[in-house]
Coordinates of C-alpha atoms in Angstrom, one line a residue:
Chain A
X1 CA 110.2 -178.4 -12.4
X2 CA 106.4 -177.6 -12.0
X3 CA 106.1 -180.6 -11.8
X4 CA 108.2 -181.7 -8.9
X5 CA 107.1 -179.2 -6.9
X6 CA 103.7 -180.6 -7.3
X7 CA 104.8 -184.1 -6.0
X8 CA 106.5 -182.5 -3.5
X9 CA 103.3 -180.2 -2.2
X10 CA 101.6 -183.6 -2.7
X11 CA 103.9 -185.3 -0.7
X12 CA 103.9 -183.1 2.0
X13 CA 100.3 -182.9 2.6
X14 CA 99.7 -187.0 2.6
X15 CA 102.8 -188.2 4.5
X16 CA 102.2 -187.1 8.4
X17 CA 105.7 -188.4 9.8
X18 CA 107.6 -186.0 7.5
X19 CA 109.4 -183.4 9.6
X20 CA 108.4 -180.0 8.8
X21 CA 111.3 -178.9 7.1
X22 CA 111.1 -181.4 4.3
X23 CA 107.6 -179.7 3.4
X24 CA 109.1 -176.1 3.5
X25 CA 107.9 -174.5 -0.1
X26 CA 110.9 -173.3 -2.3
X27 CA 111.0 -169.6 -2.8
X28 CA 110.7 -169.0 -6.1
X29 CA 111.4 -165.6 -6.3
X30 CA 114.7 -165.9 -8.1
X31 CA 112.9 -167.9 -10.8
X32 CA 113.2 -166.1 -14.3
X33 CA 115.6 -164.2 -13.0
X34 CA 118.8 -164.1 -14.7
X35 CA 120.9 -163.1 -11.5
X36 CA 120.9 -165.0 -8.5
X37 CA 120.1 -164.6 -5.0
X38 CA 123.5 -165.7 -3.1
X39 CA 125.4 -165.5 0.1
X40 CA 128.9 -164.9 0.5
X41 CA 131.0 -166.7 2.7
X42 CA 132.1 -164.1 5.0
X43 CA 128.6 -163.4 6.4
X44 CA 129.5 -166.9 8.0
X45 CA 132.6 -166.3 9.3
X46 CA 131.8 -167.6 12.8
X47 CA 130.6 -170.9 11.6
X48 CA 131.5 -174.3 10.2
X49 CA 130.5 -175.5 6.8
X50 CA 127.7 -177.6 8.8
X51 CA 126.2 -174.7 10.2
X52 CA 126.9 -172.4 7.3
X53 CA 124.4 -175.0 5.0
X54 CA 122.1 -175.4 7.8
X55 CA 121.6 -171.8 7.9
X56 CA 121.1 -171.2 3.6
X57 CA 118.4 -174.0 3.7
X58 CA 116.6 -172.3 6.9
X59 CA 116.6 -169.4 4.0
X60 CA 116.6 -171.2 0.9
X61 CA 119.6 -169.9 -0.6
X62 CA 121.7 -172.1 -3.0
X63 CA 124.7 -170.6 -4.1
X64 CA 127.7 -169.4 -2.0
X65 CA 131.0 -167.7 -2.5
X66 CA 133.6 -170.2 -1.4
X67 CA 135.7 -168.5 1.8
X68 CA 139.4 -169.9 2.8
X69 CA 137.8 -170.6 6.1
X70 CA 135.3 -173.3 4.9
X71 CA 138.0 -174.5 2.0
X72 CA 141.5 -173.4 2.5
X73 CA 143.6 -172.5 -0.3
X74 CA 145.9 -175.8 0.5
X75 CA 142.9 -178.5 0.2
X76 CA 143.8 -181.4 -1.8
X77 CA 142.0 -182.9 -4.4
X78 CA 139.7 -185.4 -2.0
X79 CA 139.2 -182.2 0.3
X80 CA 137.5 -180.2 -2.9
X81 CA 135.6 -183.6 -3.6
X82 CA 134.3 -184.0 0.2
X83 CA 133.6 -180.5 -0.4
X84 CA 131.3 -179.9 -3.1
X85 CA 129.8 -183.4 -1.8
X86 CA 128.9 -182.0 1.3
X87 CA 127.5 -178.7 -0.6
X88 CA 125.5 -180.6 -2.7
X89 CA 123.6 -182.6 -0.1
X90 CA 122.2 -179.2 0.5
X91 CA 121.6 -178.6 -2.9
X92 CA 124.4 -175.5 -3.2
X93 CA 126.8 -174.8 -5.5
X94 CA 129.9 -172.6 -4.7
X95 CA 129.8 -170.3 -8.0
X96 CA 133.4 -168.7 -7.0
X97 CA 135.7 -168.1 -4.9
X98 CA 136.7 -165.1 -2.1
X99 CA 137.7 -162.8 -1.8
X100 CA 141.1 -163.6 -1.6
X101 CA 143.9 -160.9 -0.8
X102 CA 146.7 -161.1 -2.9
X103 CA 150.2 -159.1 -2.5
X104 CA 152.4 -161.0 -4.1
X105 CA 153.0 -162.5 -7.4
X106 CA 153.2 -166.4 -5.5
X107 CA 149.6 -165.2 -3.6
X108 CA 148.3 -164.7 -7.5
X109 CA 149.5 -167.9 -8.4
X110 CA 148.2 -169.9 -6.0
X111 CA 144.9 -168.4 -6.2
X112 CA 144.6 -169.2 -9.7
X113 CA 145.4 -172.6 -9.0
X114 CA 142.9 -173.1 -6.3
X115 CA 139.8 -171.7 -8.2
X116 CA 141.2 -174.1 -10.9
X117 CA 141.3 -177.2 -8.6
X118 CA 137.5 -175.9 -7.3
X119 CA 136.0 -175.9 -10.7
X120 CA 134.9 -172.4 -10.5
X121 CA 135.4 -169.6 -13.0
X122 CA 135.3 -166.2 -11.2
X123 CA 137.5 -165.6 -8.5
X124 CA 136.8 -162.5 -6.1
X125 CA 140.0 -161.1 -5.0
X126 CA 142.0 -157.9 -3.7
X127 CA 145.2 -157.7 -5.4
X128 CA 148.1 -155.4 -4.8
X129 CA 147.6 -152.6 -8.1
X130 CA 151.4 -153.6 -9.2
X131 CA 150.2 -156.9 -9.6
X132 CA 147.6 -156.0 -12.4
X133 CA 149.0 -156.8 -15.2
X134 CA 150.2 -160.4 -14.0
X135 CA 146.5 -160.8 -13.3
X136 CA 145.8 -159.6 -16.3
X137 CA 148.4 -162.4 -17.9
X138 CA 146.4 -165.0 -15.7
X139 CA 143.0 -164.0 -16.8
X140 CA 143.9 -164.6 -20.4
X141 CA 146.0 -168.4 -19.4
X142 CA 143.2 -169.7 -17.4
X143 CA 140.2 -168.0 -19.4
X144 CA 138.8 -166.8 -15.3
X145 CA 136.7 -164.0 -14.4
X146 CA 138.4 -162.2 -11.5
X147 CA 136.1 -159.7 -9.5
X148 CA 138.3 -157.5 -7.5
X149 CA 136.7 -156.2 -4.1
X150 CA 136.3 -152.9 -3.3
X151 CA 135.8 -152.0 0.8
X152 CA 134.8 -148.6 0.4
X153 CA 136.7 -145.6 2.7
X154 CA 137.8 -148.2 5.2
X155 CA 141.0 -149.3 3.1
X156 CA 142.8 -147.4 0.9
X157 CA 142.9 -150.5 -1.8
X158 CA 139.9 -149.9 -3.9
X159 CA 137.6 -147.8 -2.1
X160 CA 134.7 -147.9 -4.7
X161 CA 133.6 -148.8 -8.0
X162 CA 135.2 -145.6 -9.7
X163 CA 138.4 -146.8 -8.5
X164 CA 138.5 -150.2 -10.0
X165 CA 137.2 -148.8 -13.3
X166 CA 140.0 -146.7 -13.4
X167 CA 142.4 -149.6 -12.8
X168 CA 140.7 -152.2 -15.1
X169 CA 139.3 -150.4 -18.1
X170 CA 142.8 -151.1 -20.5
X171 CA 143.2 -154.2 -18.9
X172 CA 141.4 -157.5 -20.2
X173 CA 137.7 -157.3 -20.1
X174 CA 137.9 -160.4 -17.2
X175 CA 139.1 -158.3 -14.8
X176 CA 136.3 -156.2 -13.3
X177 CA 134.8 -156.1 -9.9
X178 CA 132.6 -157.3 -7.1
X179 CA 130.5 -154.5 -6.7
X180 CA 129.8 -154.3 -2.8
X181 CA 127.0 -151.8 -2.5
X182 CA 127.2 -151.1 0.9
X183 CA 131.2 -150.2 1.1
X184 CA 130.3 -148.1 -2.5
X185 CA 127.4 -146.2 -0.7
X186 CA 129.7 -145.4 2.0
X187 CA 132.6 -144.4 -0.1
X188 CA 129.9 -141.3 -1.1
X189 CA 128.8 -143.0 -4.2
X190 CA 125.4 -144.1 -5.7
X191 CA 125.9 -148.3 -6.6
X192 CA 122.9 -148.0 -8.4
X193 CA 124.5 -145.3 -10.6
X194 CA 127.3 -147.0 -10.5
X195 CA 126.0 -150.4 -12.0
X196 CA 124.9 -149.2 -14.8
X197 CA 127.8 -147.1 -15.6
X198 CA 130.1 -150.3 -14.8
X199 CA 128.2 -152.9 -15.9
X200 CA 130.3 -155.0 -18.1
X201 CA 132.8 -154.8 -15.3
X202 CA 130.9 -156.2 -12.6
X203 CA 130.9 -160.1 -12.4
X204 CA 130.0 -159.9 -8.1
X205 CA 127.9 -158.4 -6.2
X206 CA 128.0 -158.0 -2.4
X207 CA 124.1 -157.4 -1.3
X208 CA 124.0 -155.4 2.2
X209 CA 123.1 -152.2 3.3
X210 CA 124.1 -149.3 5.3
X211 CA 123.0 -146.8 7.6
X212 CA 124.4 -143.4 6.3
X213 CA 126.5 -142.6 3.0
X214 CA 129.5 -142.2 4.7
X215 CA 132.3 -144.1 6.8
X216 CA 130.7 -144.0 10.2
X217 CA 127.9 -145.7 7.9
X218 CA 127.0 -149.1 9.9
X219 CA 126.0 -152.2 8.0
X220 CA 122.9 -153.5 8.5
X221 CA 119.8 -155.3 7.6
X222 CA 118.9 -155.1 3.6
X223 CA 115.7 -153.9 4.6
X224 CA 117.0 -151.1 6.9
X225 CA 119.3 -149.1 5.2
X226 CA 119.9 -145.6 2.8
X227 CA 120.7 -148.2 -0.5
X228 CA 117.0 -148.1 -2.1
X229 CA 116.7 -151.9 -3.2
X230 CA 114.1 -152.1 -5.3
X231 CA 115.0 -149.2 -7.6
X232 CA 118.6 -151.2 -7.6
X233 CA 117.3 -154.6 -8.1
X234 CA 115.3 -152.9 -11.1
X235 CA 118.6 -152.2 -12.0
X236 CA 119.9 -155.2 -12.2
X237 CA 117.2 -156.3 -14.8
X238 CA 118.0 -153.7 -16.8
X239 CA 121.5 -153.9 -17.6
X240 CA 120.6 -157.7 -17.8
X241 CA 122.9 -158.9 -14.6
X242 CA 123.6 -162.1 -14.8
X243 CA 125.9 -163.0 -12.1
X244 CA 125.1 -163.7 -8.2
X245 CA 123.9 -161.6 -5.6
X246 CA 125.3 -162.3 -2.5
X247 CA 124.8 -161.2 0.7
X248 CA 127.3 -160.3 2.7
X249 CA 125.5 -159.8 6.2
X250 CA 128.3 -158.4 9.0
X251 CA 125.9 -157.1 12.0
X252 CA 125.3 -159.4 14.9
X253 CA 127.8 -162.2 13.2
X254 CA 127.6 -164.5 15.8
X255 CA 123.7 -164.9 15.6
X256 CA 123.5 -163.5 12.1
X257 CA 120.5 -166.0 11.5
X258 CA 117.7 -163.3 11.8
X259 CA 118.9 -160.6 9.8
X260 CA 120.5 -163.2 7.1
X261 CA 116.8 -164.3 6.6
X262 CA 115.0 -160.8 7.4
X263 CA 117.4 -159.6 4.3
X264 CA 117.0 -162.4 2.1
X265 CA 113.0 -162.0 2.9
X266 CA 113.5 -158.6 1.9
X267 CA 115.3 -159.3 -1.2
X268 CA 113.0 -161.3 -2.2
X269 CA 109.8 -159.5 -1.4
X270 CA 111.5 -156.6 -3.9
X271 CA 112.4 -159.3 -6.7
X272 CA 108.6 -160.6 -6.7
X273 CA 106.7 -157.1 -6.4
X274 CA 108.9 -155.4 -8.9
X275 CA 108.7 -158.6 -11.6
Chain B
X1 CA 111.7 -137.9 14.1
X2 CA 114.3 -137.9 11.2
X3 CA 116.0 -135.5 13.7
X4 CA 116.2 -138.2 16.5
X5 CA 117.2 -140.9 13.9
X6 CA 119.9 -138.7 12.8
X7 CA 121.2 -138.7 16.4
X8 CA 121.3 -142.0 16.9
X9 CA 123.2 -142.9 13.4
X10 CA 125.9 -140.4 15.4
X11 CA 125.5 -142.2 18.4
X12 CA 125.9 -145.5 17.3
X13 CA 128.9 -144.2 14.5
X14 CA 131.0 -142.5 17.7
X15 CA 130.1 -144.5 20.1
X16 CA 132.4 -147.7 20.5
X17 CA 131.0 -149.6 23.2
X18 CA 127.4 -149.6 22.8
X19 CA 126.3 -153.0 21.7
X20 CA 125.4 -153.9 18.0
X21 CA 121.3 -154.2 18.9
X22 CA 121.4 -150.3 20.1
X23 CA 122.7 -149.2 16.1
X24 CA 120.0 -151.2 14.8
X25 CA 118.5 -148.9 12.2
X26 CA 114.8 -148.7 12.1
X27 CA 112.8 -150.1 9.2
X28 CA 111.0 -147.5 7.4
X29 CA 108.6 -149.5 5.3
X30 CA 105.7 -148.6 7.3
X31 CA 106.0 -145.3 7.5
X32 CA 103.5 -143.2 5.3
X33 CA 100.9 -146.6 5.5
X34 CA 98.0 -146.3 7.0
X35 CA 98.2 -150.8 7.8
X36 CA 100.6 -151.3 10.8
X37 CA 103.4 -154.3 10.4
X38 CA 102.7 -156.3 13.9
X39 CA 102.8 -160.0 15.2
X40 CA 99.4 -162.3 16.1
X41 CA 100.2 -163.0 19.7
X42 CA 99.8 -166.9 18.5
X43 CA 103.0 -166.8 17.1
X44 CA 104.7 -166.9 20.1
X45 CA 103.0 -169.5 21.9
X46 CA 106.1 -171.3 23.0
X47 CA 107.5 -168.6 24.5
X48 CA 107.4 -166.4 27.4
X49 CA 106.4 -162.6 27.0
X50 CA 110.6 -161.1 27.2
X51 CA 111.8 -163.5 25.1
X52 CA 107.9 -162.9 22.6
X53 CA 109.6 -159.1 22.8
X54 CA 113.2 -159.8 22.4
X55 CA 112.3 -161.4 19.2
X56 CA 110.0 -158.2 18.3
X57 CA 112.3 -156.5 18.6
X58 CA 114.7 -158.8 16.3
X59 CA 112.3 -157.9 13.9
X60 CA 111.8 -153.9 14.5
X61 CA 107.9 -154.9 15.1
X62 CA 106.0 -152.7 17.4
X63 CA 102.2 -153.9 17.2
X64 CA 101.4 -156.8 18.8
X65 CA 97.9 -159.1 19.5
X66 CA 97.4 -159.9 22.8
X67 CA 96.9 -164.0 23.6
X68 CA 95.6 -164.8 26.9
X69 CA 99.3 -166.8 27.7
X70 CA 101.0 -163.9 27.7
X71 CA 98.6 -161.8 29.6
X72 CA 95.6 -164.0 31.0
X73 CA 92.2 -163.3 31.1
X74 CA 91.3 -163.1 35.1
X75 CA 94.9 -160.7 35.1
X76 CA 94.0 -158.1 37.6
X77 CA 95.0 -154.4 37.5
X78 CA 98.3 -154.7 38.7
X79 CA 99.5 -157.8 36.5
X80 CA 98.0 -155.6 33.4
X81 CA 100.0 -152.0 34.5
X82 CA 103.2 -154.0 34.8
X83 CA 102.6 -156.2 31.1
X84 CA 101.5 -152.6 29.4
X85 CA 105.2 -151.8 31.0
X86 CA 106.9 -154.3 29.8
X87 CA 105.5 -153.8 26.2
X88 CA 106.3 -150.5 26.2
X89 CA 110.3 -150.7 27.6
X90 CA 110.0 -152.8 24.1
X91 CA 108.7 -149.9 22.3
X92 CA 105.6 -152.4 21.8
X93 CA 102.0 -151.4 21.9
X94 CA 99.5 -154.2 22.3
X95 CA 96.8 -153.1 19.6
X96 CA 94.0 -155.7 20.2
X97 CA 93.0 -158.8 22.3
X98 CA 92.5 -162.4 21.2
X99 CA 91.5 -165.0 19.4
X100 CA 89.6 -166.0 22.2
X101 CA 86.7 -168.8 22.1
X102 CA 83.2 -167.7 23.1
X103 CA 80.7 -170.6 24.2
X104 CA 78.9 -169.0 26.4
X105 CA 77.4 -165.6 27.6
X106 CA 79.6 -165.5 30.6
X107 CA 82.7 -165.9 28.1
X108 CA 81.1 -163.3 26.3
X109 CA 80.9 -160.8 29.2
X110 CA 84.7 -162.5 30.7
X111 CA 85.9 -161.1 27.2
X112 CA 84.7 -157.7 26.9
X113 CA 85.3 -157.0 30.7
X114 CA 89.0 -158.1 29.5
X115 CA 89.4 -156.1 27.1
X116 CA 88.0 -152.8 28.6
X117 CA 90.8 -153.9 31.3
X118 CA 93.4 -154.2 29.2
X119 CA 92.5 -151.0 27.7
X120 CA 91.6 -151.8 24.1
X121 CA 89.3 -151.1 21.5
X122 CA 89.1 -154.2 19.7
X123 CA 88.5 -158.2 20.5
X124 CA 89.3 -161.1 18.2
X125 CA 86.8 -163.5 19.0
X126 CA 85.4 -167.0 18.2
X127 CA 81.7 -166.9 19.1
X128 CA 79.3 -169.6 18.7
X129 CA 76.4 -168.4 16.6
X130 CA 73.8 -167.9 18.9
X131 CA 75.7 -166.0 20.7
X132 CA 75.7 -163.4 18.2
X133 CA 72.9 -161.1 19.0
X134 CA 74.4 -160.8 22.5
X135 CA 77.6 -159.9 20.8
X136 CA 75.7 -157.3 18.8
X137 CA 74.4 -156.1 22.3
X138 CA 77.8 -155.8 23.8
X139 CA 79.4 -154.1 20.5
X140 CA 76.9 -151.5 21.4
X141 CA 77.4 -151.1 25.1
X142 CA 81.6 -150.8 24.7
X143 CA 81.8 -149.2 21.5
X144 CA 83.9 -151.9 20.4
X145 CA 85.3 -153.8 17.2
X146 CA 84.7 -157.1 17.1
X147 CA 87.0 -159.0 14.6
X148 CA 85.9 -162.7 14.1
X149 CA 88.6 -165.2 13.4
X150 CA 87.9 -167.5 10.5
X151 CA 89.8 -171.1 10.5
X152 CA 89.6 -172.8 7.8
X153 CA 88.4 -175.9 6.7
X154 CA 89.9 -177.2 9.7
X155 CA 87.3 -176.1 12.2
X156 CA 83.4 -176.0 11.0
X157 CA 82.9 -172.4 13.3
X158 CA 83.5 -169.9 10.7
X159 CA 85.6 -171.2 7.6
X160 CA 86.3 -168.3 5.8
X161 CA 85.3 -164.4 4.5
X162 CA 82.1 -165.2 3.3
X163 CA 80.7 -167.4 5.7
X164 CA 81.7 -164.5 8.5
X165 CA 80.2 -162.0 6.5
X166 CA 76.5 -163.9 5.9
X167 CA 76.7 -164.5 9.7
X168 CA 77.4 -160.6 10.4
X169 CA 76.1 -158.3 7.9
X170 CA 73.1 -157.5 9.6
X171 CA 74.6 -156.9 12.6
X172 CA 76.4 -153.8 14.4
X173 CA 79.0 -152.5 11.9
X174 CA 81.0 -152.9 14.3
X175 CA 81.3 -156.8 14.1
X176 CA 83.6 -157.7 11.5
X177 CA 86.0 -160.2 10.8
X178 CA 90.0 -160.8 11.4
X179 CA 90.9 -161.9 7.6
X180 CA 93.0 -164.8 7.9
X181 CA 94.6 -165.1 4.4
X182 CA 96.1 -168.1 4.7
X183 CA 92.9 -169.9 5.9
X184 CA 91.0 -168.1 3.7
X185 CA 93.0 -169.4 1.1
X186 CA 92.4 -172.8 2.3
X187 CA 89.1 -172.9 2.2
X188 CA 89.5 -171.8 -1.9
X189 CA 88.4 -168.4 -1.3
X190 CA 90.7 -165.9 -2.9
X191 CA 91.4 -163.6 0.3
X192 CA 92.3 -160.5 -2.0
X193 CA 89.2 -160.3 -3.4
X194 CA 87.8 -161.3 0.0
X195 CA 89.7 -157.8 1.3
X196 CA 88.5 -156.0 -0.9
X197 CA 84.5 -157.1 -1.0
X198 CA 84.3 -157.0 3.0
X199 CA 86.9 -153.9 3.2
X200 CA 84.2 -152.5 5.7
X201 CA 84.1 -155.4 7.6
X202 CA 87.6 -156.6 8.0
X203 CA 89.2 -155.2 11.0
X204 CA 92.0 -157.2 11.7
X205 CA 94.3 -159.2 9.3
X206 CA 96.6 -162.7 10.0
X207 CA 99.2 -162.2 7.5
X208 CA 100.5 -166.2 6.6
X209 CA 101.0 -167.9 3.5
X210 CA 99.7 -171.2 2.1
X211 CA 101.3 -174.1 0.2
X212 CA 98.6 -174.9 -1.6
X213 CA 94.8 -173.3 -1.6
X214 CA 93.6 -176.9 -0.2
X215 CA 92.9 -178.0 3.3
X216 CA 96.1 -179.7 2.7
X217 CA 98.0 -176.8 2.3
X218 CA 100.5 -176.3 4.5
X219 CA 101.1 -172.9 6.4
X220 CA 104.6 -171.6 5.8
X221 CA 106.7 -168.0 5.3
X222 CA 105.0 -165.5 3.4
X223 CA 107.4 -165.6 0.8
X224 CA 106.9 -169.3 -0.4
X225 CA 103.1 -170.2 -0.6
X226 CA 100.9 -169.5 -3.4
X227 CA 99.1 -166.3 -2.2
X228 CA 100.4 -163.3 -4.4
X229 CA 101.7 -160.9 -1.5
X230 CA 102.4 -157.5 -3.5
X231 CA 99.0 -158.0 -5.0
X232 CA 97.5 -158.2 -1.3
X233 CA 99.5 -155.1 -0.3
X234 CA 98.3 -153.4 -3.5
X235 CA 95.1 -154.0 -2.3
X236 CA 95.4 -152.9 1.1
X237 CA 96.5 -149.5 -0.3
X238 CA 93.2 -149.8 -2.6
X239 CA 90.5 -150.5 0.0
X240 CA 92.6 -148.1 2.3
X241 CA 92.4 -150.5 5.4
X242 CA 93.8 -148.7 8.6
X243 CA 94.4 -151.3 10.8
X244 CA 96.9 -154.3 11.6
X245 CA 98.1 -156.8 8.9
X246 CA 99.7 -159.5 12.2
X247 CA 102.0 -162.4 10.7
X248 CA 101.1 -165.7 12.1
X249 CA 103.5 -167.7 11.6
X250 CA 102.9 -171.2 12.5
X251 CA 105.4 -173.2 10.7
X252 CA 108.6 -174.5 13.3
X253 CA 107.1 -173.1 16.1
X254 CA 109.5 -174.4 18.6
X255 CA 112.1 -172.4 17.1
X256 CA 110.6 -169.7 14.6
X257 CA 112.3 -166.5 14.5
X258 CA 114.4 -167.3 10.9
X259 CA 110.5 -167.6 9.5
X260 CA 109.3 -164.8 11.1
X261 CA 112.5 -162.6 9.9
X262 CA 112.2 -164.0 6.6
X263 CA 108.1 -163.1 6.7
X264 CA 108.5 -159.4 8.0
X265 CA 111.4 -158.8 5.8
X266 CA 109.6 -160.1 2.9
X267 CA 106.3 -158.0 3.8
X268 CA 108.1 -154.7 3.8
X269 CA 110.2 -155.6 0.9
X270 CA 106.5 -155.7 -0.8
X271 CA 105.7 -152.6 1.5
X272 CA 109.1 -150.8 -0.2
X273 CA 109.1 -152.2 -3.5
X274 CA 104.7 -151.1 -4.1
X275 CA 105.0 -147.6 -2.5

């Protein structure tokens, strides 16, 4: 690996007609690490797969959270292929999929199938609370991880981590939750707290920020919000998280290019002063 | 102060139709630092002054350097009441003046007559060395700073730290040097050890990173090159330097606001993470 990115430093200061982006350096923040820095899909709601890559190599991000939008839940077998082709030309991997609302016992069904026909392991979904214990049947048939979402006071399903606990902890230890900091923090709780208490429940995380501790708390920039980040990526390194990071950036979402990178920047500039 | 921030988190919560740019919460990392986050006018040398302070204020930075294409040097009165103006509708104070070349003793005078105009207390200058005794006159006369801009092994006029400071420790204390780390860097001088032996001299800071401490490494966000960032902000604390650290970011300049997110989000992310 040292290597390589020797040859490529090398390569980049002899050969003039490369464009500049070929000679961008890697980050290598997330190197050591065992969680990893991610994006989830929704932060690109507004944009095509094309763009969506485009926009994780301006930032050097490599794994996403697989949304319906880029990959809908119908896509056929060459669809997947042409998928994860195209992802891998920017050298990502989709690491799950979500989140995916599910009210209905056929909903749960065909989510498990898709993440299936994906390849991926973890699926990130909202599902109805009378439809636990069929998810918890699923779990066991399809050996998945299921992460389910929690939105904090803005919809009564799953408000915060507290709430999930309460729903999961007799169910199979698969089931557990995407722990989205922001909607926690304005739900009144403390994610860092929260975390630790929860920790062998929480297989996601959704990375953002927001400006109060309350509902009329407005997302926002990593860097410029009430969550303190570095004392929760410490956090993270202590209960040994192992799982992705993603960010889920929803403030100016159709030019979300600047705060994507101004968070991930920030993200990073915690990870390596705090190693 | 945390009063009128308070308001404006209950504007922007009960307010529906203010845009999403007005709820922008402020970045804190600065506050409580005696450095100032700001931007080397350089950086924006593709682009016109609004759109230089539109992306400022992307970024939440308020401290700018002032290059003669954004406010040139034979501006008269008028031209420099209306920039000042402008700045400040952008909550943006223009701290210091320059780089600009001295080759002669009329460039000399142009340049301190400039900045006395423009109202500031400090001049980033390139001055050929015999031209430094009159410099040391001048320094005098204005009661100025005088911040010398080292380049590298690209240009033979003042490579790096060391050379600026055999060139100006007998002068006026008040000639100094604007610490390019990057360049520094380049030339295999280790700029925080460079901060922190010329901490007396050193009056204005480029904040870049390098991809390799060779002439042939390439500039690029501060996040990815080889100079350690949290240990440079450790060691701003440490020498207690009080004035601007000003990324220049040189990499895509045609279209370079991602890389300059990505580099302010990442230097407060240090800022946060070291307090």
């Amino acid at each position: 690996m040292k290597n390589l990115k020797l040859l490529l430093i090398l390569l980049c200061a002899h050969t003039t007609f490369l464009v500049n982006d070929v000679c961008a350096q890697k980050s290598t923040s997330d190197d050591g690490e065992l969680f990893k820095v991610a994006m989830a899909g929704f932060t690109f709601v507004n944009f095509n797969l094309e763009e969506t890559l485009k926009m994780m190599k301006e930032v050097d991000v490599h794994y996403l959270c697989i949304k319906d939008f880029h990959l809908p839940l119908n896509s056929n077998d060459q669809q997947i292929a042409d998928f994860h082709a195209k992802l891998a030309s920017y050298d990502v991997t989709g690491y799950a999929v979500g989140p995916i609302y599910m009210k209905t016992k056929e909903e749960v069904d065909r989510g498990f199938d898709y993440a299936k026909r994906v390849g991926v392991k973890l699926i990130v979904g909202v599902p109805n609370h009378d439809l636990l214990p069929y998810v918890d049947q699923k779990v066991k048939e399809y050996d998945f991880k299921y992460a389910i979402h929690l939105h904090g006071p803005d919809i009564e399903l799953y408000p915060n981590a507290e709430d999930i606990y309460s729903h999961v902890k007799d169910l199979d230890s698969r089931i557990g939750m995407c722990l989205d900091i922001g909607h926690d923090a304005r739900d009144g709780r403390d994610p860092i707290a929260d975390l630790k208490k929860y920790k062998d429940r929480v297989f996601d995380i959704h990375m953002k920020n927001t400006t109060a501790a309350t509902k009329q708390g407005k997302t926002c920039e990593i860097s410029r919000g009430i969550i303190d980040i570095p004392k929760f990526v410490k956090m993270l390194r202590k209960v040994k998280y192992s799982g992705a990071c993603s960010l889920e950036y929803e403030r100016n979402m159709k030019t979300p290019l600047a705060g994507i990178a101004e968070s991930i920047g920030y993200f990073r500039g915690v990870i390596d002063a705090t190693k």
